[in-house]
Amino acid sequence: MSTIEKLKGFKDYYPEDQEVREKIFDVMRNTARTYGFLPVDYPSIEYLKMYQIKSGDELVSQTYNFKDKGNRDVTLIPEATPSTVRLLLARKDMQRPVKWYNIPKLWRYEEPQSGRNREHFQFNCDFFGEPQRQADIEVIALACQTLNELGLKGLYEVRLNERALMEKILSSSGSKDTQKSLQIIDRIHKEDESTTIERLKEQGIPDEKLYDLMKFLTSSYDLESFKNIPVDGIENFEEMKYVKTLMEKLKSFGFKDVVFHPSTVRGLAYYTGIVFEGFDKEGQFRSIFGGGRYDNLTVLFGGEQIPAVGFGMGDAVLEKMLIANGLWKRKNEELACFVIGKGVQGQTVAENVANILRTNHVITELDLSGKSIARSIGRASSRGYKVAIIVGDEEAGKGVVQLKNLSSGDQKEIAPENLLDHLSRKS
Amino acid sequence: MSTIEKLKGFKDYYPEDQEVREKIFDVMRNTARTYGFLPVDYPSIEYLKMYQIKSGDELVSQTYNFKDKGNRDVTLIPEATPSTVRLLLARKDMQRPVKWYNIPKLWRYEEPQSGRNREHFQFNCDFFGEPQRQADIEVIALACQTLNELGLKGLYEVRLNERALMEKILSSSGSKDTQKSLQIIDRIHKEDESTTIERLKEQGIPDEKLYDLMKFLTSSYDLESFKNIPVDGIENFEEMKYVKTLMEKLKSFGFKDVVFHPSTVRGLAYYTGIVFEGFDKEGQFRSIFGGGRYDNLTVLFGGEQIPAVGFGMGDAVLEKMLIANGLWKRKNEELACFVIGKGVQGQTVAENVANILRTNHVITELDLSGKSIARSIGRASSRGYKVAIIVGDEEAGKGVVQLKNLSSGDQKEIAPENLLDHLSRKS
């Protein structure tokens, strides 16, 4: 044991987990690149006021904010979007559309009993400068393909909604303050039904409309069940047609598990169009990703109006879901050698062999244990190495090495200069 | 312009730079894996006292420390080694040797006029549990191979020294407090020669030894010039023999630019054996990487004694050196398509084609500009795409797409279902 300890609410990652995380981050980066998104990066510390502008004081109470040594009110970044928008507004020369991704670390000062960590990584993708449907589709498809590449195809659903559509429906139901009503809906799954009904009443929605509204809000609809939506004339709303087209397009691209989900409104006030969240179908976890269209955020930050749509996908829920589905697994290395040298000459040859393999990008562990060859081979097998290369003084004298296939147990003598050729033929 | 701004001392990275950084981080991870190092990760915030134990108050004055909302004295991590050692000591079950790497972000509250950023990433590799020469060699070779993989072969040198050797030489020269003398030597290139001489005198080194000592300290020695070292009997010190063996081994592995460098002592008090730093040969920049053996740090942290050797390589100097050598370049994508759809049907086909390509991991940009085909093609070329796929209503009607090679200008009609096959044959 040590006299030093980790802070509560934070997590260490040892190789058995960190190798999996690095694979996940690779999948995120590669999938984003596949969709033509380019990487950006920004500081982990920003002025606190940037978040006050966007999210008000509720978020701020949960940030890791502090006064720095220059007495500035700063915070560890709690989300990615403000920094991304800041970068966009600082450069006039960016050719539009601008499609950016990043995987920053984010911090929240949550109470430890919430079960959430105080830091996590989040995969963020934002599509700026394109007001059209296609941008919405690309962003949702990219989120879905990322999950598919991770092996989660068929295990999640995307819940889609449209903020303007909800505002129209609430308004025509008699709601006086649609923003407040949206906030009530945002909490619908956290409250008793009676509490929600009471609060919606207070917003001016009359009793006779409440039954159908609650039914509408607590259901979800796929393309087949659209006709069952209990809102009169909803099929004539432009936004409803739009949601339907999105769902049809995504389906035609192979992303079938997308539903229209009226209670997905995403509390943050700055969304202006579609909003969406990804959930595991079993309903075990929080949302896997969430996002939407936010065409006015650049204006809120003092810049020109730039259409925007994006999503964030945290690594914590993803980790839980991959574990639950048996997909939290280390990469199987194609080619990995465990080199064992015994005796003075044998060790020197082993060192040289390891150096040649590494210089040629073969993953190579050089055994330094000083244990018997049998024990070293046992250790190589238990660590997942495919091949052992063994050199004693006898082999060194003859100018050969023993090449042992650790799966089959086959062993043969081979000249060191033929090793690379031999290994690459086998892989 | 925007009303929000970035904090001083921090840097944003736009795609033209961030793409290069991601490539560099990939090289680091892959090279570490090649040497059998495994990834770990740890929080960005730790108790401040962890650094006070190791480095005293000087480092602490430069950390981003603050009181968190629970009134704990915490800090953004200024270096990687303490967290790594904390992880090691927290797990008794790790099979030794333990070889770990990570690329954490680190923070220092430096004055902005220092020209250094307040945050940077650092590639760290540590080799625990192996007291032998081979661990020292692996760690230095790994640092060198990382630079070689980045294209810097021949442009840097490694300066090697041994702390125990220096202590013996200083001691036999009459130094009363060898740690203090080492600190003076650590600053030798930052001070006037006369100041250094004055301070060494204060440590008890007599005038008649100072001339040779200063000559020794301000030179460096390769394997050929070892005989010129102006220290009597130095060839008999075990540590000197050890340094020579290391240099010979590294040379035999192809890492030739390694010199014995007496003034490289690395100020931090916890090094116990070899120390080393990598520098550009032109001498333009600070050190590219630095490290050494630190066999007692685990004891300082209240754990058992575990031999350790490691290095850290920051991304800031590396960035400057790559830029200076014309090596700060974006990756050339093997296969990248720019898909242009015109007309209602053409656009639908283009969307489907883009979806198929992306699902098959081809980097694909879908043109949404609404501009003329000629302008869209111009944009594709200027963004480095190799291939344009063009679909108008006419092509859509005929069930084909136009495939245009943007380098040669060649264009041909092809059925969409043959695209993938055709593209992969070309790559």
Coordinates of N, CA, C and O in Angstrom, one line a residue, chain A residues 1-7 10 12-16 18-19 21-22 29 33-36 39-45 47 60-61 63 65-66 69-70 72 76 86-87 91-92 95 97 99-101 105 107 109 118-119 127 130 133-134 138 145 149 249 253 301-302 333 351-352 355 358-359 361-366 368 379, chain B residues 1-7 10 12-16 18-19 21-22 29 33-36 39-45 47 50 60-61 63 65-66 69-70 72 76 86-87 91 95 97 99-101 105 107 109 118-119 127 130 133-134 138 145 149 249 253 301-302 333 351-352 355 358-359 361-366 368 379:
Chain A
M1 N 0.8 -1.2 0.0 CA 0.0 0.0 0.0 C 0.9 1.3 0.0 O 2.0 1.3 0.4
S2 N 0.3 2.3 -0.4 CA 1.0 3.5 -0.5 C 0.3 4.6 0.3 O -0.8 4.5 0.7
T3 N 1.1 5.6 0.6 CA 0.6 6.7 1.4 C -0.2 7.7 0.6 O -0.8 8.6 1.1
I4 N -0.2 7.5 -0.7 CA -0.9 8.5 -1.6 C -2.2 7.8 -2.2 O -2.2 6.6 -2.4
E5 N -3.2 8.6 -2.4 CA -4.4 8.0 -2.9 C -5.1 8.9 -4.0 O -4.7 10.0 -4.1
K6 N -6.0 8.2 -4.6 CA -6.7 8.8 -5.7 C -7.9 9.7 -5.1 O -8.4 9.3 -4.1
L7 N -8.3 10.7 -5.8 CA -9.5 11.4 -5.4 C -10.8 10.6 -5.6 O -10.9 9.9 -6.6
F10 N -13.1 9.6 -9.2 CA -12.2 9.5 -10.4 C -11.8 8.0 -10.5 O -11.8 7.3 -9.6
D12 N -9.0 5.0 -12.2 CA -7.8 4.7 -12.9 C -8.1 3.6 -14.0 O -9.0 2.8 -13.8
Y13 N -7.3 3.6 -15.0 CA -7.5 2.5 -16.0 C -6.2 1.8 -16.2 O -5.2 2.3 -16.6
Y14 N -6.2 0.5 -15.9 CA -5.1 -0.4 -16.1 C -5.2 -1.0 -17.5 O -6.2 -0.9 -18.1
P15 N -4.1 -1.6 -17.9 CA -4.0 -2.1 -19.3 C -5.2 -2.9 -19.8 O -5.7 -2.7 -20.9
E16 N -5.7 -3.8 -18.9 CA -6.8 -4.7 -19.4 C -8.0 -3.8 -19.8 O -8.8 -4.3 -20.7
Q18 N -7.7 -0.1 -20.4 CA -7.2 1.0 -21.2 C -7.0 0.5 -22.7 O -7.2 1.3 -23.6
E19 N -6.6 -0.7 -22.9 CA -6.4 -1.2 -24.3 C -7.7 -1.2 -25.0 O -7.8 -0.8 -26.2
R21 N -10.3 0.8 -24.3 CA -10.7 2.2 -24.5 C -9.9 2.8 -25.7 O -10.5 3.6 -26.5
E22 N -8.7 2.5 -25.8 CA -7.9 3.0 -27.0 C -8.5 2.5 -28.3 O -8.5 3.3 -29.3
R29 N -12.5 7.9 -34.0 CA -11.7 8.8 -34.9 C -11.9 8.3 -36.4 O -12.1 9.1 -37.3
R33 N -13.6 10.2 -39.5 CA -12.9 10.5 -40.7 C -13.6 10.0 -42.0 O -13.7 10.6 -43.0
T34 N -14.2 8.8 -41.8 CA -15.0 8.2 -42.9 C -16.1 9.1 -43.4 O -16.4 9.1 -44.6
Y35 N -16.7 9.8 -42.5 CA -17.8 10.7 -42.9 C -17.2 12.1 -43.2 O -18.0 13.0 -43.4
G36 N -15.9 12.3 -43.4 CA -15.4 13.5 -43.8 C -15.3 14.6 -42.7 O -15.1 15.8 -43.0
P39 N -10.4 16.5 -37.3 CA -10.2 16.7 -35.9 C -9.8 18.2 -35.5 O -9.1 18.8 -36.2
V40 N -10.3 18.6 -34.3 CA -9.8 19.8 -33.7 C -9.5 19.5 -32.2 O -9.8 18.4 -31.7
D41 N -8.8 20.5 -31.6 CA -8.6 20.3 -30.2 C -8.5 21.7 -29.5 O -8.2 22.7 -30.2
Y42 N -8.8 21.8 -28.3 CA -8.9 23.0 -27.6 C -8.5 22.8 -26.1 O -8.4 21.7 -25.6
P43 N -8.3 24.0 -25.4 CA -7.8 23.8 -24.0 C -8.8 23.1 -23.1 O -10.0 23.1 -23.4
S44 N -8.3 22.6 -22.0 CA -9.2 22.0 -21.0 C -9.7 23.0 -20.0 O -10.6 22.7 -19.2
I45 N -9.2 24.2 -20.1 CA -9.6 25.3 -19.1 C -10.1 26.4 -20.0 O -9.5 26.8 -21.0
Y47 N -12.7 30.3 -19.8 CA -13.4 31.2 -18.9 C -14.8 30.7 -18.5 O -15.5 30.1 -19.4
V60 N -23.3 25.6 -14.2 CA -22.2 26.2 -13.5 C -22.0 25.6 -12.1 O -20.9 25.3 -11.7
S61 N -23.1 25.3 -11.4 CA -23.0 24.8 -10.1 C -22.4 23.4 -10.1 O -21.9 22.9 -9.1
T63 N -19.9 22.5 -12.4 CA -18.6 22.5 -13.0 C -17.5 22.5 -12.0 O -17.6 22.9 -10.9
N65 N -15.1 24.6 -11.4 CA -14.6 26.0 -11.6 C -13.8 26.4 -10.4 O -14.0 25.9 -9.3
F66 N -12.9 27.3 -10.7 CA -12.1 27.9 -9.6 C -11.5 29.2 -10.0 O -11.6 29.6 -11.2
K69 N -4.5 31.4 -10.6 CA -3.5 32.3 -9.8 C -3.5 33.7 -10.3 O -3.0 34.6 -9.6
G70 N -4.2 34.0 -11.4 CA -4.3 35.4 -11.9 C -5.7 35.9 -11.5 O -6.1 36.9 -12.1
R72 N -8.6 34.9 -12.2 CA -9.7 34.7 -13.2 C -10.6 33.6 -12.9 O -10.2 32.6 -12.3
L76 N -12.7 23.9 -15.6 CA -12.4 22.7 -16.4 C -13.6 22.5 -17.3 O -14.7 22.7 -16.9
R86 N -16.5 28.5 -30.2 CA -15.5 29.5 -30.1 C -14.4 29.4 -31.2 O -14.1 30.4 -31.8
L87 N -13.9 28.2 -31.4 CA -13.0 28.0 -32.5 C -13.5 28.4 -33.9 O -12.8 29.0 -34.7
R91 N -12.3 32.0 -36.6 CA -11.6 31.8 -37.9 C -12.7 32.1 -39.0 O -13.6 31.3 -39.2
K92 N -12.4 33.2 -39.7 CA -13.4 33.6 -40.7 C -13.1 32.9 -42.0 O -13.9 32.8 -42.9
Q95 N -13.6 27.2 -44.9 CA -14.6 27.0 -46.0 C -15.7 26.1 -45.5 O -15.5 25.1 -44.8
P97 N -19.2 23.6 -45.8 CA -19.5 23.3 -44.4 C -18.2 22.9 -43.7 O -17.3 22.4 -44.2
K99 N -16.9 20.5 -40.8 CA -17.3 19.2 -40.1 C -16.2 18.8 -39.2 O -15.1 18.4 -39.6
W100 N -16.4 18.9 -37.9 CA -15.3 18.7 -36.9 C -15.7 17.6 -35.9 O -16.8 17.5 -35.5
Y101 N -14.6 16.9 -35.5 CA -14.8 16.0 -34.4 C -13.7 16.2 -33.3 O -12.6 16.8 -33.7
K105 N -11.5 15.4 -22.9 CA -11.9 15.0 -21.5 C -12.8 16.1 -21.0 O -12.5 17.3 -21.2
W107 N -15.2 17.5 -17.5 CA -15.2 17.4 -16.0 C -16.6 17.9 -15.5 O -17.0 19.0 -16.0
Y109 N -18.5 18.5 -11.5 CA -18.4 18.3 -10.1 C -19.7 17.7 -9.6 O -20.5 18.3 -8.9
R118 N -16.3 12.0 -12.1 CA -16.2 13.4 -12.2 C -15.4 13.8 -13.5 O -15.3 15.0 -13.8
E119 N -14.9 12.8 -14.2 CA -14.3 13.1 -15.5 C -14.7 12.0 -16.5 O -14.8 10.9 -16.1
F127 N -21.5 19.6 -37.3 CA -21.6 19.9 -38.7 C -22.1 21.4 -38.8 O -23.3 21.6 -38.4
E130 N -24.5 24.2 -42.7 CA -25.4 23.5 -43.6 C -26.8 23.3 -43.0 O -26.9 22.5 -42.1
R133 N -31.4 19.0 -44.4 CA -31.7 17.7 -43.9 C -30.4 16.8 -43.9 O -30.2 16.0 -43.0
Q134 N -29.7 16.9 -45.0 CA -28.5 16.0 -45.2 C -27.6 16.1 -44.0 O -27.0 15.0 -43.6
E138 N -26.4 13.0 -41.7 CA -25.0 12.5 -41.6 C -24.6 12.4 -40.2 O -23.9 11.5 -39.8
Q145 N -23.3 4.6 -36.9 CA -22.2 3.7 -37.5 C -21.1 3.5 -36.4 O -20.5 2.4 -36.4
E149 N -19.9 -0.2 -35.5 CA -18.5 -0.6 -35.6 C -18.0 -1.2 -34.3 O -17.1 -2.0 -34.3
K249 N -35.0 8.0 -44.6 CA -33.7 8.0 -45.2 C -32.7 7.1 -44.4 O -32.0 6.3 -44.9
F253 N -30.6 3.7 -45.3 CA -29.1 3.6 -45.2 C -28.8 2.4 -44.2 O -27.6 2.2 -43.9
F301 N -23.2 33.7 -28.9 CA -21.8 33.9 -28.6 C -21.3 35.2 -29.3 O -20.1 35.4 -29.3
G302 N -22.2 36.0 -29.8 CA -21.8 37.2 -30.4 C -21.3 37.1 -31.8 O -20.7 38.1 -32.4
E333 N -3.8 -9.2 -30.9 CA -2.7 -8.7 -31.7 C -2.4 -9.8 -32.8 O -2.3 -10.9 -32.6
E351 N 18.5 -10.0 -27.7 CA 18.4 -8.6 -27.8 C 18.4 -8.0 -29.2 O 17.6 -7.2 -29.6
N352 N 19.3 -8.6 -30.0 CA 19.4 -8.1 -31.4 C 18.2 -8.5 -32.2 O 17.7 -7.7 -33.0
N355 N 15.4 -6.2 -31.2 CA 15.5 -4.9 -31.9 C 15.1 -4.9 -33.3 O 14.4 -4.0 -33.8
R358 N 11.3 -5.1 -33.6 CA 10.6 -3.9 -33.2 C 10.8 -2.8 -34.3 O 9.9 -2.1 -34.6
T359 N 12.0 -2.7 -34.8 CA 12.3 -1.8 -35.8 C 11.4 -2.0 -37.0 O 11.0 -1.1 -37.8
H361 N 8.2 -3.1 -36.7 CA 6.9 -2.9 -36.2 C 6.2 -4.2 -35.7 O 5.0 -4.3 -35.7
V362 N 7.0 -5.2 -35.4 CA 6.4 -6.4 -34.7 C 6.4 -6.2 -33.2 O 7.4 -5.8 -32.6
I363 N 5.2 -6.4 -32.6 CA 5.1 -6.2 -31.2 C 6.0 -7.3 -30.5 O 5.8 -8.5 -30.7
T364 N 6.9 -6.9 -29.7 CA 7.9 -7.8 -29.2 C 8.2 -7.6 -27.7 O 8.5 -6.5 -27.3
E365 N 8.1 -8.6 -27.0 CA 8.5 -8.6 -25.6 C 9.8 -9.4 -25.4 O 9.9 -10.5 -25.9
L366 N 10.8 -8.7 -24.8 CA 12.0 -9.4 -24.5 C 12.0 -9.9 -23.1 O 11.8 -9.1 -22.2
L368 N 13.2 -10.9 -19.6 CA 14.4 -10.5 -18.8 C 14.3 -11.3 -17.5 O 14.9 -10.9 -16.5
R379 N 4.8 -18.0 -19.4 CA 4.4 -16.6 -19.2 C 4.0 -16.0 -20.5 O 3.0 -15.2 -20.6
Chain B
M1 N -16.3 37.9 -35.4 CA -15.8 37.9 -34.0 C -16.8 37.5 -33.0 O -18.0 37.6 -33.2
S2 N -16.3 37.1 -31.9 CA -17.1 36.5 -30.8 C -16.9 37.3 -29.5 O -15.8 37.9 -29.4
T3 N -17.8 37.2 -28.7 CA -17.6 37.9 -27.4 C -16.9 37.0 -26.4 O -16.6 37.4 -25.3
I4 N -16.6 35.8 -26.8 CA -15.9 34.9 -25.9 C -14.5 34.6 -26.4 O -14.2 34.7 -27.6
E5 N -13.6 34.4 -25.4 CA -12.2 34.3 -25.8 C -11.5 33.2 -25.1 O -12.0 32.7 -24.0
K6 N -10.4 32.8 -25.6 CA -9.5 31.7 -25.0 C -8.7 32.3 -23.9 O -8.3 33.5 -24.0
L7 N -8.3 31.5 -23.0 CA -7.4 32.0 -21.9 C -6.0 32.1 -22.5 O -5.6 31.3 -23.4
F10 N -2.8 29.2 -23.6 CA -3.4 28.0 -24.2 C -3.6 28.1 -25.7 O -3.6 29.2 -26.2
D12 N -5.4 26.6 -29.4 CA -6.4 25.8 -30.1 C -5.7 25.1 -31.3 O -4.7 25.6 -31.8
Y13 N -6.2 24.0 -31.6 CA -5.7 23.2 -32.8 C -6.8 23.0 -33.8 O -7.8 22.4 -33.5
Y14 N -6.6 23.6 -35.0 CA -7.5 23.4 -36.1 C -7.1 22.2 -36.9 O -6.0 21.7 -36.7
P15 N -7.9 21.7 -37.8 CA -7.6 20.4 -38.5 C -6.3 20.3 -39.1 O -5.6 19.3 -39.0
E16 N -5.8 21.4 -39.7 CA -4.5 21.3 -40.4 C -3.4 21.0 -39.4 O -2.4 20.3 -39.8
Q18 N -4.2 19.6 -36.1 CA -4.7 18.5 -35.2 C -4.5 17.1 -35.9 O -4.3 16.1 -35.3
E19 N -4.7 17.1 -37.2 CA -4.5 15.9 -38.0 C -3.1 15.4 -37.8 O -2.8 14.2 -37.7
R21 N -1.1 16.1 -35.2 CA -0.9 15.6 -33.8 C -1.5 14.2 -33.7 O -0.9 13.4 -33.0
E22 N -2.6 14.0 -34.2 CA -3.2 12.6 -34.0 C -2.3 11.6 -34.7 O -2.2 10.5 -34.1
R29 N 1.8 5.6 -29.7 CA 1.2 4.4 -29.2 C 1.7 3.1 -29.8 O 1.9 2.1 -29.2
R33 N 3.7 0.0 -28.1 CA 3.1 -1.4 -28.2 C 4.2 -2.3 -28.8 O 4.3 -3.5 -28.3
T34 N 4.9 -1.8 -29.8 CA 5.9 -2.6 -30.4 C 7.0 -3.1 -29.4 O 7.5 -4.2 -29.5
Y35 N 7.3 -2.3 -28.4 CA 8.2 -2.7 -27.4 C 7.6 -3.4 -26.2 O 8.2 -3.6 -25.2
G36 N 6.3 -3.8 -26.4 CA 5.7 -4.5 -25.3 C 5.2 -3.7 -24.2 O 4.9 -4.2 -23.1
P39 N -1.0 0.3 -22.3 CA -1.5 1.6 -21.9 C -2.2 1.6 -20.6 O -2.8 0.7 -20.2
V40 N -2.0 2.7 -19.9 CA -2.8 3.0 -18.6 C -3.3 4.4 -18.8 O -3.0 5.2 -19.6
D41 N -4.3 4.7 -17.9 CA -4.8 6.1 -17.8 C -5.2 6.4 -16.4 O -5.5 5.5 -15.6
Y42 N -5.1 7.7 -16.1 CA -5.4 8.1 -14.7 C -6.1 9.5 -14.7 O -6.1 10.2 -15.7
P43 N -6.6 9.9 -13.6 CA -7.3 11.2 -13.5 C -6.4 12.4 -13.9 O -5.2 12.3 -13.7
S44 N -7.0 13.5 -14.3 CA -6.2 14.7 -14.5 C -6.1 15.5 -13.3 O -5.4 16.6 -13.3
I45 N -6.8 15.2 -12.2 CA -6.8 15.9 -11.0 C -6.3 14.9 -9.9 O -6.8 13.8 -9.8
Y47 N -4.5 14.8 -5.6 CA -4.1 15.5 -4.4 C -2.8 16.2 -4.6 O -1.8 15.6 -5.1
M50 N 0.7 14.8 -3.4 CA 1.5 13.8 -4.1 C 2.7 14.4 -4.7 O 3.7 13.7 -4.8
V60 N 5.4 22.9 -7.0 CA 4.1 23.2 -6.6 C 3.7 24.7 -7.0 O 2.6 24.9 -7.4
S61 N 4.7 25.6 -6.9 CA 4.4 27.0 -7.2 C 4.0 27.1 -8.7 O 3.4 28.1 -9.1
T63 N 2.2 24.7 -10.3 CA 1.1 23.8 -10.7 C -0.2 24.6 -10.8 O -0.3 25.7 -10.3
N65 N -2.9 24.4 -9.2 CA -3.5 23.8 -8.0 C -4.7 24.8 -7.5 O -4.6 26.0 -7.8
F66 N -5.6 24.2 -6.8 CA -6.7 25.0 -6.3 C -7.5 24.2 -5.2 O -7.2 23.0 -5.1
K69 N -14.5 22.0 -4.5 CA -15.7 22.4 -3.8 C -15.8 21.7 -2.5 O -16.6 22.1 -1.7
G70 N -15.0 20.6 -2.3 CA -15.0 19.9 -1.0 C -13.8 20.4 -0.2 O -13.5 19.7 0.8
R72 N -10.7 20.5 -0.7 CA -9.5 19.7 -0.8 C -8.4 20.4 -1.6 O -8.8 21.0 -2.6
L76 N -4.3 20.1 -11.1 CA -4.2 19.5 -12.4 C -2.9 18.8 -12.5 O -1.9 19.5 -12.1
R86 N 1.6 5.7 -8.4 CA 0.4 5.4 -7.6 C -0.4 4.2 -8.1 O -0.8 3.3 -7.3
L87 N -0.6 4.1 -9.4 CA -1.3 3.0 -9.9 C -0.6 1.7 -9.7 O -1.2 0.7 -9.3
R91 N -1.8 -1.8 -6.9 CA -2.2 -3.2 -7.4 C -1.0 -4.1 -7.1 O 0.1 -4.0 -7.7
Q95 N 2.0 -8.7 -12.6 CA 3.1 -9.5 -12.9 C 4.3 -8.7 -13.4 O 4.1 -7.8 -14.3
P97 N 8.1 -7.9 -15.2 CA 8.1 -6.5 -15.2 C 6.8 -5.9 -15.7 O 6.1 -6.5 -16.5
K99 N 5.4 -2.8 -17.8 CA 5.8 -1.8 -18.8 C 4.6 -1.0 -19.3 O 3.7 -1.6 -20.0
W100 N 4.6 0.2 -18.9 CA 3.4 1.0 -19.2 C 3.7 2.3 -20.0 O 4.7 2.9 -19.8
Y101 N 2.7 2.7 -20.8 CA 2.8 4.0 -21.5 C 1.5 4.7 -21.3 O 0.5 4.1 -21.0
K105 N -2.6 14.6 -20.8 CA -2.4 16.1 -20.8 C -1.9 16.5 -19.5 O -2.3 16.0 -18.4
W107 N -0.5 20.0 -17.0 CA -0.7 21.5 -16.9 C 0.4 22.1 -16.0 O 0.8 21.5 -15.0
Y109 N 1.4 26.1 -14.4 CA 1.0 27.5 -14.4 C 2.3 28.3 -14.6 O 2.8 29.0 -13.7
R118 N 0.5 26.5 -21.2 CA 0.1 26.1 -19.9 C -0.4 24.6 -19.9 O -0.7 24.1 -18.8
E119 N -0.6 24.1 -21.0 CA -1.0 22.6 -21.1 C -0.3 22.0 -22.3 O 0.0 22.7 -23.3
F127 N 9.2 1.5 -17.1 CA 9.6 0.1 -17.1 C 9.9 -0.2 -15.6 O 10.9 0.3 -15.0
E130 N 12.5 -4.1 -13.1 CA 13.6 -4.8 -13.7 C 14.9 -3.9 -13.5 O 15.0 -2.8 -14.0
R133 N 20.4 -3.6 -16.9 CA 20.7 -2.8 -18.1 C 19.7 -2.8 -19.2 O 19.4 -1.8 -19.8
Q134 N 19.2 -4.0 -19.4 CA 18.3 -4.2 -20.6 C 17.1 -3.3 -20.5 O 16.6 -2.8 -21.5
E138 N 16.0 -0.6 -23.3 CA 14.7 -0.6 -24.0 C 14.0 0.7 -24.0 O 13.4 1.2 -24.9
Q145 N 13.4 5.3 -31.2 CA 12.6 4.7 -32.4 C 11.3 5.6 -32.6 O 10.9 5.8 -33.8
E149 N 10.6 7.0 -36.2 CA 9.3 6.8 -37.0 C 8.7 8.1 -37.4 O 7.9 8.1 -38.4
K249 N 25.7 -0.9 -26.9 CA 24.5 -1.7 -27.3 C 23.6 -0.8 -28.2 O 23.1 -1.3 -29.2
F253 N 22.3 -1.5 -32.1 CA 20.9 -1.5 -32.4 C 20.5 -0.4 -33.5 O 19.4 -0.3 -33.8
F301 N 6.9 7.0 -1.8 CA 5.5 7.0 -1.8 C 4.9 6.0 -0.8 O 3.7 5.7 -0.9
G302 N 5.8 5.5 0.1 CA 5.3 4.6 1.1 C 5.1 3.1 0.6 O 4.5 2.3 1.4
E333 N -4.3 10.6 -47.3 CA -5.3 9.6 -47.2 C -5.2 8.7 -48.5 O -5.2 9.1 -49.6
E351 N -26.4 10.2 -52.1 CA -26.5 9.9 -50.6 C -26.3 8.4 -50.4 O -25.6 8.0 -49.4
N352 N -26.9 7.6 -51.2 CA -26.8 6.2 -51.0 C -25.4 5.7 -51.3 O -24.9 4.9 -50.6
N355 N -23.3 6.6 -48.4 CA -23.5 5.7 -47.2 C -22.8 4.3 -47.4 O -22.2 3.8 -46.5
R358 N -19.0 4.8 -46.9 CA -18.7 5.0 -45.5 C -18.8 3.7 -44.7 O -18.0 3.4 -43.8
T359 N -19.9 3.0 -44.9 CA -20.1 1.7 -44.2 C -19.0 0.8 -44.5 O -18.7 -0.1 -43.7
H361 N -15.9 1.9 -44.8 CA -14.6 2.5 -44.3 C -13.9 3.4 -45.3 O -12.7 3.6 -45.1
V362 N -14.5 3.8 -46.4 CA -13.9 4.7 -47.3 C -14.2 6.1 -46.8 O -15.4 6.5 -46.5
I363 N -13.2 7.0 -46.7 CA -13.4 8.3 -46.3 C -14.2 9.1 -47.4 O -13.7 9.1 -48.5
T364 N -15.3 9.6 -47.0 CA -16.2 10.1 -48.0 C -16.8 11.4 -47.6 O -17.4 11.6 -46.6
E365 N -16.7 12.4 -48.5 CA -17.4 13.7 -48.3 C -18.5 13.8 -49.3 O -18.3 13.5 -50.5
L366 N -19.7 14.1 -48.7 CA -20.9 14.3 -49.6 C -21.0 15.7 -49.8 O -21.2 16.5 -48.9
L368 N -22.7 19.1 -50.5 CA -24.0 19.6 -50.2 C -24.1 21.1 -50.6 O -25.0 21.8 -50.3
R379 N -13.4 22.2 -55.5 CA -13.3 22.1 -54.0 C -12.8 20.8 -53.6 O -11.9 20.7 -52.7

